[in-house]
XYZ file of N, CA and C in Angstrom:
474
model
N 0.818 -1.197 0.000
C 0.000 0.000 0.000
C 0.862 1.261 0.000
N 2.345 1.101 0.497
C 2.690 2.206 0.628
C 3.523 2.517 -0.711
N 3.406 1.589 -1.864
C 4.343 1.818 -3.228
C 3.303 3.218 -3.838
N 2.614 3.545 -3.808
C 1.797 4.280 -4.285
C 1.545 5.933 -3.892
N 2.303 5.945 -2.921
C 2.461 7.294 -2.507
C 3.612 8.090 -3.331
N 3.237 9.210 -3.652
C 3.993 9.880 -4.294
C 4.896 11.046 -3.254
N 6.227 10.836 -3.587
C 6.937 11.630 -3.229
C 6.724 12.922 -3.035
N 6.713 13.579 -2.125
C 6.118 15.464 -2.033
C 7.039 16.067 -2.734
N 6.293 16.919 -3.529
C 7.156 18.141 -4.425
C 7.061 19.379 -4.250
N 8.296 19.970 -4.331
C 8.322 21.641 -3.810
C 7.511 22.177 -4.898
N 6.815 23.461 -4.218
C 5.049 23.920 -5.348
C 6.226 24.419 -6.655
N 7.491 24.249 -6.526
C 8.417 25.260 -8.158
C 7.945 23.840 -9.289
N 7.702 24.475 -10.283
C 7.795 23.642 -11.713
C 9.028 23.095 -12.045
N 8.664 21.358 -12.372
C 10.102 21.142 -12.453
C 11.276 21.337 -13.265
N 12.328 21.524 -13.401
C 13.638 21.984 -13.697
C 13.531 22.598 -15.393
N 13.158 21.192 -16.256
C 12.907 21.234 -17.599
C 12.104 22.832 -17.588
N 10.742 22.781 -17.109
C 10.188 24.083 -17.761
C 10.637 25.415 -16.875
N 11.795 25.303 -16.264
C 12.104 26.673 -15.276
C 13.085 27.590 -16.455
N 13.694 26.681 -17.093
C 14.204 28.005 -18.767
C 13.070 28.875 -19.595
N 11.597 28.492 -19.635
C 10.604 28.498 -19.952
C 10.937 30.701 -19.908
N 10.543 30.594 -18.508
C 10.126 32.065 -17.766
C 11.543 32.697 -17.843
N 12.662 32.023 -17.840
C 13.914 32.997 -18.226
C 13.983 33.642 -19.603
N 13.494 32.425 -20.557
C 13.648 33.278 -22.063
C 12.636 34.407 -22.341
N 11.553 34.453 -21.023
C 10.873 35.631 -21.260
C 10.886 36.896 -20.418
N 11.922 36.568 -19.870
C 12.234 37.625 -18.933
C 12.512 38.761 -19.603
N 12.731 40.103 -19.002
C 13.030 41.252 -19.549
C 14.215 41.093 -19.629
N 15.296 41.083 -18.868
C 16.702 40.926 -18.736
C 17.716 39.753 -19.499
N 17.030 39.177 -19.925
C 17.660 38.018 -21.079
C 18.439 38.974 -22.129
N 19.241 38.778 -21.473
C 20.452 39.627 -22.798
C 21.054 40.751 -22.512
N 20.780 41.120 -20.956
C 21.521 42.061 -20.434
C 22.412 41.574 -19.102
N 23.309 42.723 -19.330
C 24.526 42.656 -18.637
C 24.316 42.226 -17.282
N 24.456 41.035 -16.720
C 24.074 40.480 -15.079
C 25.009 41.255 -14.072
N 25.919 41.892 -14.629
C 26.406 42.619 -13.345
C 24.976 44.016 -12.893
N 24.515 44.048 -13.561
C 23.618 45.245 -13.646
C 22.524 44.259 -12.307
N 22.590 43.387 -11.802
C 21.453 42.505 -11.468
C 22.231 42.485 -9.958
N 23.507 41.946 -10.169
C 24.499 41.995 -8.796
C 25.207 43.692 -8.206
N 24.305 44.121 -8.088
C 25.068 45.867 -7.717
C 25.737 45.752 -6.297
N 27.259 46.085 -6.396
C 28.653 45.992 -5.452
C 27.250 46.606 -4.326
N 28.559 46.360 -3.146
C 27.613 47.578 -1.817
C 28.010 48.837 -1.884
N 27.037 49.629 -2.205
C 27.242 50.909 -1.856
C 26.338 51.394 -3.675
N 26.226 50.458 -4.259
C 26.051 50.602 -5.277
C 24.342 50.771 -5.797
N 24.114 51.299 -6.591
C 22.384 51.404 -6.516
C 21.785 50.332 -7.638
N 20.371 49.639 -6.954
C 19.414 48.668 -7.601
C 18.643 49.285 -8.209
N 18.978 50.504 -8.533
C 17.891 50.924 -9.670
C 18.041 50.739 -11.431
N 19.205 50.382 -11.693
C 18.884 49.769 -13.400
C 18.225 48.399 -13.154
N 18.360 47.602 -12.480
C 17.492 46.725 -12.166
C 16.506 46.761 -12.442
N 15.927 47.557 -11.518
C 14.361 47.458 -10.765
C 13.900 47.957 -12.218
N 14.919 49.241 -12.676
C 13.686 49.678 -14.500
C 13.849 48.562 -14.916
N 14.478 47.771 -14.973
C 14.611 46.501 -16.258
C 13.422 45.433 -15.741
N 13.393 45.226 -14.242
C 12.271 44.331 -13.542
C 11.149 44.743 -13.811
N 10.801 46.018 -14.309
C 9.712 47.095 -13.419
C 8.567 46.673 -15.328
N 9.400 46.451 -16.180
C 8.983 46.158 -17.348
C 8.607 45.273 -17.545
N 9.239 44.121 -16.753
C 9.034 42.692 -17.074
C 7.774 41.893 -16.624
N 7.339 40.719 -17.451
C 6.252 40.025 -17.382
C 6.604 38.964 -16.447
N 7.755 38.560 -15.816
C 7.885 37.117 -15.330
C 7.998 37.932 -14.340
N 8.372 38.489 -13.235
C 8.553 39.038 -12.188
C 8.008 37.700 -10.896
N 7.394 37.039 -11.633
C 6.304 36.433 -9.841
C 7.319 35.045 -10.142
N 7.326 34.405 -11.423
C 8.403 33.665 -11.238
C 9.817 33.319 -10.974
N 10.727 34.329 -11.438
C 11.546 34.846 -11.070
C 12.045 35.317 -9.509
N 10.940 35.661 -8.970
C 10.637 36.029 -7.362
C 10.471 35.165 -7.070
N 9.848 33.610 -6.990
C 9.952 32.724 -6.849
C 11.210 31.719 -6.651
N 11.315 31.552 -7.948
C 12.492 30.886 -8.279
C 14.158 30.922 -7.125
N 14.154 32.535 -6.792
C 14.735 33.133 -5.981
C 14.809 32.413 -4.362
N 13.457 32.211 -4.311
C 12.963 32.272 -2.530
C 12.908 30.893 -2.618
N 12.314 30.472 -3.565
C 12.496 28.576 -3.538
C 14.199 28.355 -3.479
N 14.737 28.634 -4.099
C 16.330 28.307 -4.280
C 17.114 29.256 -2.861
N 16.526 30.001 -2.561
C 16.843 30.231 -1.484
C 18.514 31.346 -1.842
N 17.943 31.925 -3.048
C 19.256 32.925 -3.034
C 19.463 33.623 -2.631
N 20.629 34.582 -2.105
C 20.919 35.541 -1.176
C 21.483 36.910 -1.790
N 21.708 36.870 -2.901
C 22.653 38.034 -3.421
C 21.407 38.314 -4.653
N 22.001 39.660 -5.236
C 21.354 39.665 -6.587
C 19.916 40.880 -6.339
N 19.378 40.839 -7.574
C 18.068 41.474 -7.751
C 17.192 40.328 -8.475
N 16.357 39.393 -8.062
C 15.394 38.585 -8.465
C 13.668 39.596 -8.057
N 12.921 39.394 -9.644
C 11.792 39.419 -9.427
C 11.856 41.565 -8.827
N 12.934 41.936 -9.414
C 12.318 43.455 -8.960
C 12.966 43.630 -7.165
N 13.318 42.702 -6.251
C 13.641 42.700 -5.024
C 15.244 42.723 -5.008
N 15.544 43.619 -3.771
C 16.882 42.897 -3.300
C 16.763 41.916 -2.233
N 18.174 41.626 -1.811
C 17.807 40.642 -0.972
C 17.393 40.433 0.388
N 17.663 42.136 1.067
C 17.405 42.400 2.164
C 15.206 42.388 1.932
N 14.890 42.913 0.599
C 13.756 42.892 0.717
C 13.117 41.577 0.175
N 13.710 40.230 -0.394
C 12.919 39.164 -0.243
C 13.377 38.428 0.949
N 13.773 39.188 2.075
C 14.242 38.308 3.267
C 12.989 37.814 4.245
N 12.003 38.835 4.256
C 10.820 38.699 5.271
C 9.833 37.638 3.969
N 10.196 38.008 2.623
C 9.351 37.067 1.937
C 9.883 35.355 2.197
N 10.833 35.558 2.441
C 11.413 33.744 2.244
C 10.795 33.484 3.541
N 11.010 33.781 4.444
C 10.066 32.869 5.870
C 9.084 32.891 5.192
N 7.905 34.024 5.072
C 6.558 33.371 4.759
C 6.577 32.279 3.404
N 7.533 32.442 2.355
C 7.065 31.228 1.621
C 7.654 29.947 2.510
N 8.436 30.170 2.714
C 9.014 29.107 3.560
C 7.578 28.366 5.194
N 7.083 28.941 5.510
C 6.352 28.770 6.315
C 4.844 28.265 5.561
N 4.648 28.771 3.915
C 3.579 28.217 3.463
C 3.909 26.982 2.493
N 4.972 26.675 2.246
C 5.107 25.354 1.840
C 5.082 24.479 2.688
N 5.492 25.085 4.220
C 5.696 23.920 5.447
C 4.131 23.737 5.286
N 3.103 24.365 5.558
C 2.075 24.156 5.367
C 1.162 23.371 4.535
N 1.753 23.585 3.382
C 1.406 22.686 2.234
C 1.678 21.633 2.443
N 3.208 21.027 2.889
C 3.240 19.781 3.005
C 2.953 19.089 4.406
N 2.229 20.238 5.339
C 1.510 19.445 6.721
C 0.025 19.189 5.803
N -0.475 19.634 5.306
C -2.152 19.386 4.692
C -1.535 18.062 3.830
N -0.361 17.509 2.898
C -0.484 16.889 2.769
C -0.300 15.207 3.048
N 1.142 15.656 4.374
C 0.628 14.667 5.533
C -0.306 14.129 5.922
N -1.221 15.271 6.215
C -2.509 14.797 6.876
C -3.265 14.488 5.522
N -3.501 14.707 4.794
C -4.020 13.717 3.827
C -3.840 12.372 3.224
N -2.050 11.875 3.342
C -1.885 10.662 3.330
C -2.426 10.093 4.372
N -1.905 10.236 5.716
C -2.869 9.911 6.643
C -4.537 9.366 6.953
N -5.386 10.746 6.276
C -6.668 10.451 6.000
C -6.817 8.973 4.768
N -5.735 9.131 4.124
C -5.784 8.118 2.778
C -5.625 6.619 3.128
N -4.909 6.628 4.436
C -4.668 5.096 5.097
C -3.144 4.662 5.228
N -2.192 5.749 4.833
C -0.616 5.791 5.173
C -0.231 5.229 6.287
N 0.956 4.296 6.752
C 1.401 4.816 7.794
C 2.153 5.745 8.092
N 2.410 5.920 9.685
C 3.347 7.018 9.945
C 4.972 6.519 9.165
N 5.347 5.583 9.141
C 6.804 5.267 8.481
C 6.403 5.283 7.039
N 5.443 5.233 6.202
C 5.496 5.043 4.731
C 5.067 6.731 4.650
N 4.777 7.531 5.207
C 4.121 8.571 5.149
C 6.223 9.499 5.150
N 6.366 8.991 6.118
C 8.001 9.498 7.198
C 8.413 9.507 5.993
N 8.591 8.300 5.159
C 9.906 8.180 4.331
C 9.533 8.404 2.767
N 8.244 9.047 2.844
C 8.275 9.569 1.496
C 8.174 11.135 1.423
N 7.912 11.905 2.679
C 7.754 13.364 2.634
C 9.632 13.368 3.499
N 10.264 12.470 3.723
C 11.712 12.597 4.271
C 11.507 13.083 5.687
N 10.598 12.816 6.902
C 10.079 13.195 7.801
C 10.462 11.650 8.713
N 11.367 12.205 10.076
C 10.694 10.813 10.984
C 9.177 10.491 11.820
N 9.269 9.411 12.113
C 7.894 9.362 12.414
C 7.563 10.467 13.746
N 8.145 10.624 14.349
C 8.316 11.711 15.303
C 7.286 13.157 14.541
N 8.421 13.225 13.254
C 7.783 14.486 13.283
C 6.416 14.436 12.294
N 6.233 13.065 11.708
C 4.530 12.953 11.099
C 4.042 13.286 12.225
N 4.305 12.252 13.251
C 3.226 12.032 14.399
C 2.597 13.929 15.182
N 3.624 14.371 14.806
C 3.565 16.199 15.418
C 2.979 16.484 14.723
N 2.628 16.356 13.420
C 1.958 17.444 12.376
C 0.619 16.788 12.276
N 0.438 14.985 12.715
C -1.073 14.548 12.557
C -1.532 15.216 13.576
N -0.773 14.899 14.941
C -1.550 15.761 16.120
C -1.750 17.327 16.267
N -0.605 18.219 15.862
C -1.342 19.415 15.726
C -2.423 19.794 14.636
N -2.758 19.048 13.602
C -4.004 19.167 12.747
C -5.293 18.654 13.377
N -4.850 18.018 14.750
C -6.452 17.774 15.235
C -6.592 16.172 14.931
N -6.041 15.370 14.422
C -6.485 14.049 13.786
C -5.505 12.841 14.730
N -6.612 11.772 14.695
C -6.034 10.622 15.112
C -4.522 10.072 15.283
N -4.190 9.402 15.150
C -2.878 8.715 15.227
C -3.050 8.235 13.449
N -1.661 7.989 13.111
C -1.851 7.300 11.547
C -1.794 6.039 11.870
N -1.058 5.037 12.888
C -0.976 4.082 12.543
C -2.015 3.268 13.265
N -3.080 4.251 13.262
C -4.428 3.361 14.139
C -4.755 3.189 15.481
N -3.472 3.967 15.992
C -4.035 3.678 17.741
C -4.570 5.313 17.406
N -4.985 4.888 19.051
C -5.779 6.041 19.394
C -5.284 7.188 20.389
N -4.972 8.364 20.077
C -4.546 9.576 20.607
C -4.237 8.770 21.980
N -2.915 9.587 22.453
C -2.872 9.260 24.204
C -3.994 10.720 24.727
N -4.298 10.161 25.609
C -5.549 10.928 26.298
C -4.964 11.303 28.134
N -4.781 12.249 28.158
C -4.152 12.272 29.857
C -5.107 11.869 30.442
N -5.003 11.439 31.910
C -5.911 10.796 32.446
C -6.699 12.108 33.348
N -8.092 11.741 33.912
C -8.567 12.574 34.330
C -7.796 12.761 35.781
N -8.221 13.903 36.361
C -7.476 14.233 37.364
C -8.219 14.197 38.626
N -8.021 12.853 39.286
C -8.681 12.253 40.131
C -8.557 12.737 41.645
N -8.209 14.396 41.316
C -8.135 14.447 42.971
C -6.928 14.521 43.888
N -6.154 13.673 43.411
C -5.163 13.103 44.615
C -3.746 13.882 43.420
N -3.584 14.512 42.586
C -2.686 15.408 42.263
C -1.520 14.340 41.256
N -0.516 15.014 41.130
C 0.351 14.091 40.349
C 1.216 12.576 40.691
N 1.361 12.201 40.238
C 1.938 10.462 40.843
C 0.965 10.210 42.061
N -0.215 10.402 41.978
C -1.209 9.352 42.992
C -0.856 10.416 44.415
N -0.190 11.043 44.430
C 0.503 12.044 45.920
C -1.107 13.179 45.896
N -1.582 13.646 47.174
C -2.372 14.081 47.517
C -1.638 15.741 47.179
N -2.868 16.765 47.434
C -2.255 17.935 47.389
C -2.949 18.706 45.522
N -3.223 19.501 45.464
C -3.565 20.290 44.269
C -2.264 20.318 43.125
């Protein structure tokens, strides 16, 4: 049951069509130092050359998925796609907790689930339970016990 799960993929298009959005970029054919400006140096031939362009969201992408640090991608420097990379970074984590929990809902276990999103079962088991849902491999949530009064380890006292 578990040959059938598909490996999780980062939301970028894969590799083959990522030349796609470069040959339509505005900047295809201009000088890339114009893209890397020294420090002290200004991002504004850039930004006119970005400010024209049709790919901008991929490109901005491409950037924050790959996780680059230097440069002008997508119209940004890098100090300004810095607050963008956590949030994409925080909504792919997301993406691939919904789809945890959907193998899960599908009948996964936690180890066939682990070793196809590259997750130990540890950390499935964290992302089924903070979504609210059962256990994957069929038991049933640990449940603390009610609090009978007599305080922690059976010892009297609040």
């Amino acid at each position: 049951m578990t040959s059938g799960l598909p490996r999780y993929r980062n939301l970028e298009a894969p590799a083959r069509f990522a030349a796609r959005w470069r040959e339509q970029a505005a900047c295809c054919g201009t000088d890339l130092d114009v893209f890397f400006p020294e420090r002290g140096e200004s991002a504004g031939p850039a930004r006119q050359v970005c400010a024209a362009c049709q790919v901008r969201k991929p490109c901005l992408e491409y950037a924050l998925s790959n996780r680059i640090t230097s440069g002008i991608w997508g119209g940004l420097t890098e100090r300004e796609r810095r607050p963008l990379q956590s949030a994409w970074v925080q909504e792919a984590q997301r993406d691939r907790d919904r789809a945890v929990l959907a193998a899960g809902a599908a009948g996964y276990t936690t180890a066939a689930i682990g070793r196809s999103f590259g997750l130990s079962r540890t950390s499935v088991t964290r992302i089924v339970h903070q979504g609210g849902h059962p256990g994957l491999d069929g038991a049933e949530p640990q449940v603390s016990p009610v609090n009978d009064g007599k305080g922690e380890h059976g010892r009297g006292g609040p």
